[in-house]
Short mmCIF file of C-alpha atoms in Angstrom, two decimals:
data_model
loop_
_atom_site.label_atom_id
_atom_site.label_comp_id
_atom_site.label_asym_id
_atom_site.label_seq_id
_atom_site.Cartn_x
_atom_site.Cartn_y
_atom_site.Cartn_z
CA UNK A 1 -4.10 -16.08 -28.65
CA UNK A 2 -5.71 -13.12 -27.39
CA UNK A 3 -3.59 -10.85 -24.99
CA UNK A 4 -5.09 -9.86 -21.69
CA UNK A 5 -4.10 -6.96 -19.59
CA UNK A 6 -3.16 -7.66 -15.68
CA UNK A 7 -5.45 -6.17 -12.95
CA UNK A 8 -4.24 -4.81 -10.57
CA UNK A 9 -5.89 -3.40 -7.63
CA UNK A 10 -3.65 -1.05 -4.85
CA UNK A 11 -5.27 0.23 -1.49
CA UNK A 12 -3.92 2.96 0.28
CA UNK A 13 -3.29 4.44 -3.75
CA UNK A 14 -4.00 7.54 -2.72
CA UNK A 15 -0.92 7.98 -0.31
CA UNK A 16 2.18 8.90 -1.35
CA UNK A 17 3.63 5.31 -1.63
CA UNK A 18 0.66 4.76 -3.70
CA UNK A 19 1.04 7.45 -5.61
CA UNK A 20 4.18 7.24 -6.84
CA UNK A 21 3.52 3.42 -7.12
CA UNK A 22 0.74 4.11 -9.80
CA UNK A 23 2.56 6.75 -10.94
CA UNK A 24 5.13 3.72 -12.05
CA UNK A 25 2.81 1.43 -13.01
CA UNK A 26 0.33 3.21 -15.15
CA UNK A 27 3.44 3.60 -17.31
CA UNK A 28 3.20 -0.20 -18.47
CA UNK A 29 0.41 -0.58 -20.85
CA UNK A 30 -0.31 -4.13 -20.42
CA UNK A 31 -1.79 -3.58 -16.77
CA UNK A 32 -4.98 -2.55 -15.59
CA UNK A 33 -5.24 -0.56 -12.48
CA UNK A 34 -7.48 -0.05 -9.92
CA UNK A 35 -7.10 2.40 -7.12
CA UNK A 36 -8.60 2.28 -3.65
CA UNK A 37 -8.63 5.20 -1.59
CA UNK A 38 -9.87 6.58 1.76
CA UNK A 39 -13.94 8.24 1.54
CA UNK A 40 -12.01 11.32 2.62
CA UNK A 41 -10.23 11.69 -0.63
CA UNK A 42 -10.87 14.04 -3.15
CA UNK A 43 -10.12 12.09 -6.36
CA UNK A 44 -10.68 15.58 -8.56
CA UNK A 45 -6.60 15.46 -9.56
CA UNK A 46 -6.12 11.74 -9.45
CA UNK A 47 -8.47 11.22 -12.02
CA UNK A 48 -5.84 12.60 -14.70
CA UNK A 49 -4.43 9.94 -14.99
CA UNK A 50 -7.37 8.23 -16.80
CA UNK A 51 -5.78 4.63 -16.62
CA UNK A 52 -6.78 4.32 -13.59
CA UNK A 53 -10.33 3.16 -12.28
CA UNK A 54 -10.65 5.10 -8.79
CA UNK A 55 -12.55 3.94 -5.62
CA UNK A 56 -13.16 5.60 -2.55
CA UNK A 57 -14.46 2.93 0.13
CA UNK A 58 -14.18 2.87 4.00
CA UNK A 59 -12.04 -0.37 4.21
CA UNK A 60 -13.29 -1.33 7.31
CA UNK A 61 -16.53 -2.09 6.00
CA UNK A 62 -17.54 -4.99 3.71
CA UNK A 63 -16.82 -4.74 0.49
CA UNK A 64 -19.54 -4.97 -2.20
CA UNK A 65 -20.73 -4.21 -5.43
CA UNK A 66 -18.28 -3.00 -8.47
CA UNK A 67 -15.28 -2.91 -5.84
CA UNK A 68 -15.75 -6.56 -4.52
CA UNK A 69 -16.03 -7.76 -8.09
CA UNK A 70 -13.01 -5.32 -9.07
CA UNK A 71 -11.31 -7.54 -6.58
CA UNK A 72 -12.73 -10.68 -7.45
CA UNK A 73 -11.38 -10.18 -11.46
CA UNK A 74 -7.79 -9.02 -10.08
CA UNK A 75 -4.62 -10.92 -10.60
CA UNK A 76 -3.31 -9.43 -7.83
CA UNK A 77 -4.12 -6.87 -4.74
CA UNK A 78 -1.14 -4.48 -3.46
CA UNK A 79 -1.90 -3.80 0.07
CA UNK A 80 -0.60 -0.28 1.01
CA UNK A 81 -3.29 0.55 3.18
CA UNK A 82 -2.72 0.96 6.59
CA UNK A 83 -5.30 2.34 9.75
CA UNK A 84 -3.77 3.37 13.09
CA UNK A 85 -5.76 2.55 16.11
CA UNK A 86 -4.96 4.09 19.58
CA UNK A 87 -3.02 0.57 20.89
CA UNK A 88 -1.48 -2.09 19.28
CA UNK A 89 -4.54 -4.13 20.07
CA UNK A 90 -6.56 -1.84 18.44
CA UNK A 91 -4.19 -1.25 15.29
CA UNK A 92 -4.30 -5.52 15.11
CA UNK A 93 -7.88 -5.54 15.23
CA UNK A 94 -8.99 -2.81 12.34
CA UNK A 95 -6.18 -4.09 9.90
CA UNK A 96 -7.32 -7.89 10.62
CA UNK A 97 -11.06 -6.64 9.79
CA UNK A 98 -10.07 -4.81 6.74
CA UNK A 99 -7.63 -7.99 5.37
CA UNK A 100 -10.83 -9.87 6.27
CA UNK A 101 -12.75 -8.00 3.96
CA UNK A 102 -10.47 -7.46 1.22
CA UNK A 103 -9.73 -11.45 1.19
CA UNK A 104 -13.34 -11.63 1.09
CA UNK A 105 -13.38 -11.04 -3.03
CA UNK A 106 -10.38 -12.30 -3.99
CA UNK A 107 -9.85 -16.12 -5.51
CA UNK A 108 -6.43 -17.04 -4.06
CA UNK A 109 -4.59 -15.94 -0.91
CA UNK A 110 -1.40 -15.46 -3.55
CA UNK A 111 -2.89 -12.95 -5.24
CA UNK A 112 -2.55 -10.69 -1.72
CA UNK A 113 0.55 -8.79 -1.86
CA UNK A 114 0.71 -6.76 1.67
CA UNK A 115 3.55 -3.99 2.01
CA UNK A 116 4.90 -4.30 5.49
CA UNK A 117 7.62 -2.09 6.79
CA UNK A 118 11.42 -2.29 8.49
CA UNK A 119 10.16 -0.86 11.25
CA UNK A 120 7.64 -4.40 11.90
CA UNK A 121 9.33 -6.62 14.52
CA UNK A 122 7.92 -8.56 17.51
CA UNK A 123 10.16 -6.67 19.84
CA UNK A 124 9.71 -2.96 18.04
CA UNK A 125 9.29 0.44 20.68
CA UNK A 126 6.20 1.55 18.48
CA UNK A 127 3.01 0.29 18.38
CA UNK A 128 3.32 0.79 14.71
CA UNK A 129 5.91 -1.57 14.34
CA UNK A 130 4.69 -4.46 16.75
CA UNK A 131 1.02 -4.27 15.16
CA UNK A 132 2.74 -4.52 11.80
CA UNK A 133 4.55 -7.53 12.23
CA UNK A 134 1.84 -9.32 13.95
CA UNK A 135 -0.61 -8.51 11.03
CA UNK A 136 2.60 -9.27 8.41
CA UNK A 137 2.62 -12.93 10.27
CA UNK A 138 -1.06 -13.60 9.74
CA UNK A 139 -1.17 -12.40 6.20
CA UNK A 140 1.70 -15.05 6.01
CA UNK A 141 0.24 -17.64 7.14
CA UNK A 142 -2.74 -17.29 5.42
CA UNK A 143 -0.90 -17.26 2.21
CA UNK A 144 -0.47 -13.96 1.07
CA UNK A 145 3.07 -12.34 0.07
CA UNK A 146 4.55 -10.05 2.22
CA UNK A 147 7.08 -7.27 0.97
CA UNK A 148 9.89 -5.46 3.28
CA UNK A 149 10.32 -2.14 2.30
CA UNK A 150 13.37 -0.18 3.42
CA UNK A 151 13.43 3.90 2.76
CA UNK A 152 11.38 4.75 -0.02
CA UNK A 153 12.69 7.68 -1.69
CA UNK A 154 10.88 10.77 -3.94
CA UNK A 155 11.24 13.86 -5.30
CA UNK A 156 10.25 16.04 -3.61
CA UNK A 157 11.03 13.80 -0.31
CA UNK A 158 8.04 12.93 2.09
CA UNK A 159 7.77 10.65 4.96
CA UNK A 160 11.31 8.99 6.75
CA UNK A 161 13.08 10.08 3.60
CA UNK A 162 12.06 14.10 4.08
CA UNK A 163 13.05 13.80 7.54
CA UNK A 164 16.46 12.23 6.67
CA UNK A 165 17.10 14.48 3.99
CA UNK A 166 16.61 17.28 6.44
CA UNK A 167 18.93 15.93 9.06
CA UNK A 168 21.65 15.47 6.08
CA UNK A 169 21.05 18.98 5.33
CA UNK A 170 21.70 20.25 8.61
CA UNK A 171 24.48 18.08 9.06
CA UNK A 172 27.73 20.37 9.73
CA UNK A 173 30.07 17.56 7.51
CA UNK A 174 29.58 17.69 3.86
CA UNK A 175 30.35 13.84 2.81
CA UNK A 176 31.85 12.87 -0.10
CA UNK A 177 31.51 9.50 -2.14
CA UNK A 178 33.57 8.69 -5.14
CA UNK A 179 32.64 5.75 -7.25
CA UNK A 180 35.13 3.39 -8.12
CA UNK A 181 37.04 3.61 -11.69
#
């Protein structure tokens, strides 16, 4: 029996969720990875880590050539990527077209694993969070997996978690938690 790694393909690797993310995974031998990253980024210090097969590709464009068949050969697709658009309609619209055209390549809708967020919710205040969930739904019912993140955390903190760990360190109480024993 011959052993075969696991592809595995992230977009948005180049953030920091997807950088830590590969980070973890290119610790596992047994998995091949494939990063996807904006046409902006410069790839100069993620190619270090020389596990990884890097792509830069506009997502909103089709995807052809090495990266569709990248796709095609992958057990599964992380979905981290995420485009803002000035409305919700507008957010809706680009991430449908770029789901579209990462779906495109891939065998089975399963194999789509799309990273949505607490803040997604029919009745959120942002436009983030409403244009989330309605993209979270469709990626549902087309098949795909959808994960719930809470606060991701990091050293050194970025995103929600910086902020929060700035408040805390502003915060005129010092708490204190003691562990059962």
């Amino acid at each position: 029996m011959v052993n075969r790694s696991t592809k595995v393909v992230i977009t948005g690797a180049c953030s920091n969720v997807g950088k830590l993310l590969i980070s973890r995974l290119s610790k596992n031998s047994h998995l091949e990875i494939s990063g996807l990253c904006s046409p902006r980024t410069n790839l100069t210090e993620r190619s270090k880590l020389s596990q990884v097969n890097w792509f830069r590709h506009d997502l909103v464009e089709p995807v052809t050539g090495e990266i569709a068949n990248t796709l095609h050969n992958a057990d599964y697709v992380i979905h981290l990527a995420w485009a803002r658009g000035r409305n919700i309609e507008a957010s809706v619209n680009i991430n449908r077209r770029i789901i579209i055209n990462l779906s495109s390549s891939f065998k089975n809708p399963s194999q789509f694993i799309f990273f949505s967020s607490v803040a997604a919710s029919p009745t959120a205040l942002s436009t983030y969070g409403i244009a989330k969930y309605t993209v979270m739904t469709e990626v549902e019912s087309r098949g795909g997996i959808v994960l719930v993140c809470g606060l991701v955390t990091s050293s050194p903190p970025f995103g929600p978690y910086k902020l929060l760990s700035e408040l805390v360190s502003r915060c005129p109480l010092q708490l204190r938690l003691l562990g059962g024993g």
